[in-house]
C-alpha atoms as one frame of an Amber mdcrd trajectory, in Angstrom:
protein
   6.542  13.587   6.310   3.245  11.754   6.782   3.648   8.021   7.394   3.173
   5.222   4.898   0.494   2.702   5.843   1.822  -0.826   5.291  -1.084  -3.270
   4.942   0.314  -6.788   5.211  -1.083  -9.891   6.904   2.177 -11.863   6.713
   4.278 -10.966   9.734   7.632 -11.641   8.014   6.720  -9.604   4.924   5.493
  -6.752   7.136   8.731  -6.782   9.124  10.852  -6.717   5.944   8.925  -3.815
   4.411   8.854  -1.778   7.603  12.563  -2.387   8.271  13.390  -1.227   4.744
  11.228   1.884   5.119  12.873   2.603   8.478  16.305   2.289   6.837  15.206
   4.958   4.316  13.994   7.179   7.209  10.396   6.887   5.986   7.849   6.782
   8.819   5.387   3.920   8.604   2.524   2.198  10.377   1.197  -1.344  10.093
  -2.309  -2.585   9.389  -2.599  -6.375   9.645  -5.384  -6.821   7.078  -7.910
  -4.968   4.938 -10.364  -4.325   7.764  -7.563  -2.979   9.962  -6.454  -0.658
   7.130  -9.951   0.791   6.798 -10.139   1.212  10.590  -6.754   2.993  10.665
  -7.936   5.422   7.952 -11.343   6.079   9.510 -11.519   9.417  11.292  -8.089
  10.537  10.098  -7.562  13.590   7.853  -7.832  12.646   4.162  -4.109  13.365
   3.696  -2.918  11.632   6.893  -0.950   8.948   4.994   1.525   9.837   2.268
   1.189   6.410   0.635  -0.489   3.063   1.260   1.256  -0.235   0.449  -1.641
  -2.683   0.176  -1.244  -6.448   0.107  -3.933  -7.893  -2.166  -4.416 -11.427
  -0.843  -5.546 -11.156   2.781  -8.213 -12.792   4.933 -11.371 -10.978   6.094
 -11.117  -8.204   3.450  -8.830  -8.375   0.431  -6.675  -5.482  -0.671  -8.873
  -4.461  -3.589 -11.944  -4.162  -1.342  -9.960  -2.229   1.272  -8.436   0.091
  -1.346 -11.845   0.771  -2.894 -13.294   1.616   0.539 -10.339   3.803   1.507
 -10.428   5.797  -1.728 -14.163   5.962  -2.492 -15.836   6.024   0.914 -13.142
   7.536   3.147 -11.739   9.680   0.294  -8.136   9.301   1.444  -5.740  11.101
  -0.900  -2.725   8.772  -0.504  -1.821   6.781  -3.603  -2.285   3.053  -3.064
   0.334   0.610  -4.349  -0.892  -2.963  -4.539   1.506  -5.699  -3.430   0.966
  -9.071  -4.996   2.820 -12.296  -5.744   0.443 -13.174  -8.584   0.440 -11.987
 -12.160  -1.865  -9.052 -12.832  -3.720  -8.858 -16.131  -4.276  -5.647 -18.074
  -8.003  -6.163 -17.466  -7.469  -6.309 -13.693  -5.247  -3.208 -13.791  -7.990
  -1.316 -15.689 -10.722  -2.636 -13.378  -8.959  -1.357 -10.240  -7.260   1.650
 -11.822  -9.325   4.319 -10.114  -8.053   3.313  -6.655  -4.781   1.413  -7.293
  -1.988   3.713  -8.496   0.691   1.074  -9.096   1.828  -2.496  -8.406   4.769
  -3.970  -6.514   5.326  -7.617  -7.358   6.621  -9.997  -4.682   9.300 -10.999
  -4.175  10.913  -7.620  -4.739  14.392  -6.239  -4.221  14.937  -3.391  -1.736
  15.738  -0.923  -4.523  12.445  -1.793  -6.284  10.524  -0.881  -3.129  12.543
   2.302  -2.631  12.189   3.497  -6.225   8.447   2.861  -6.306   7.847   4.530
  -2.935  10.055   7.481  -3.898   8.018   7.932  -7.090   4.866   8.597  -5.038
   6.201  10.468  -2.007   6.250  14.263  -1.873   9.506  15.465  -3.413  10.986
  16.902  -0.233  13.658  14.189  -0.050
């Protein structure tokens, strides 16, 4: 299975997500911010990642900018799930809908992460 790209600038949050994914036997890689996520996608096959978990509030390049670049310019096929601790309006969901497939609200429970990831992964599990 292709890895999930975890884009998270908070070290503790990244460790929690990656540990959970490891416990589900889901391969994953870390990008520490939006710029790093774009760099990790650059030059890779369009289907290299199975899914991208994208934190929204990050320094240097926020998650929406990174997601837009990854989907529109790099044309990566992986669905992008936005991670955020803030409320998302219907207007914001519509505005970013062509490159954000879904939302995971922090804090989340392990089963919320698993069920959302499972929804978007290829059904070989």
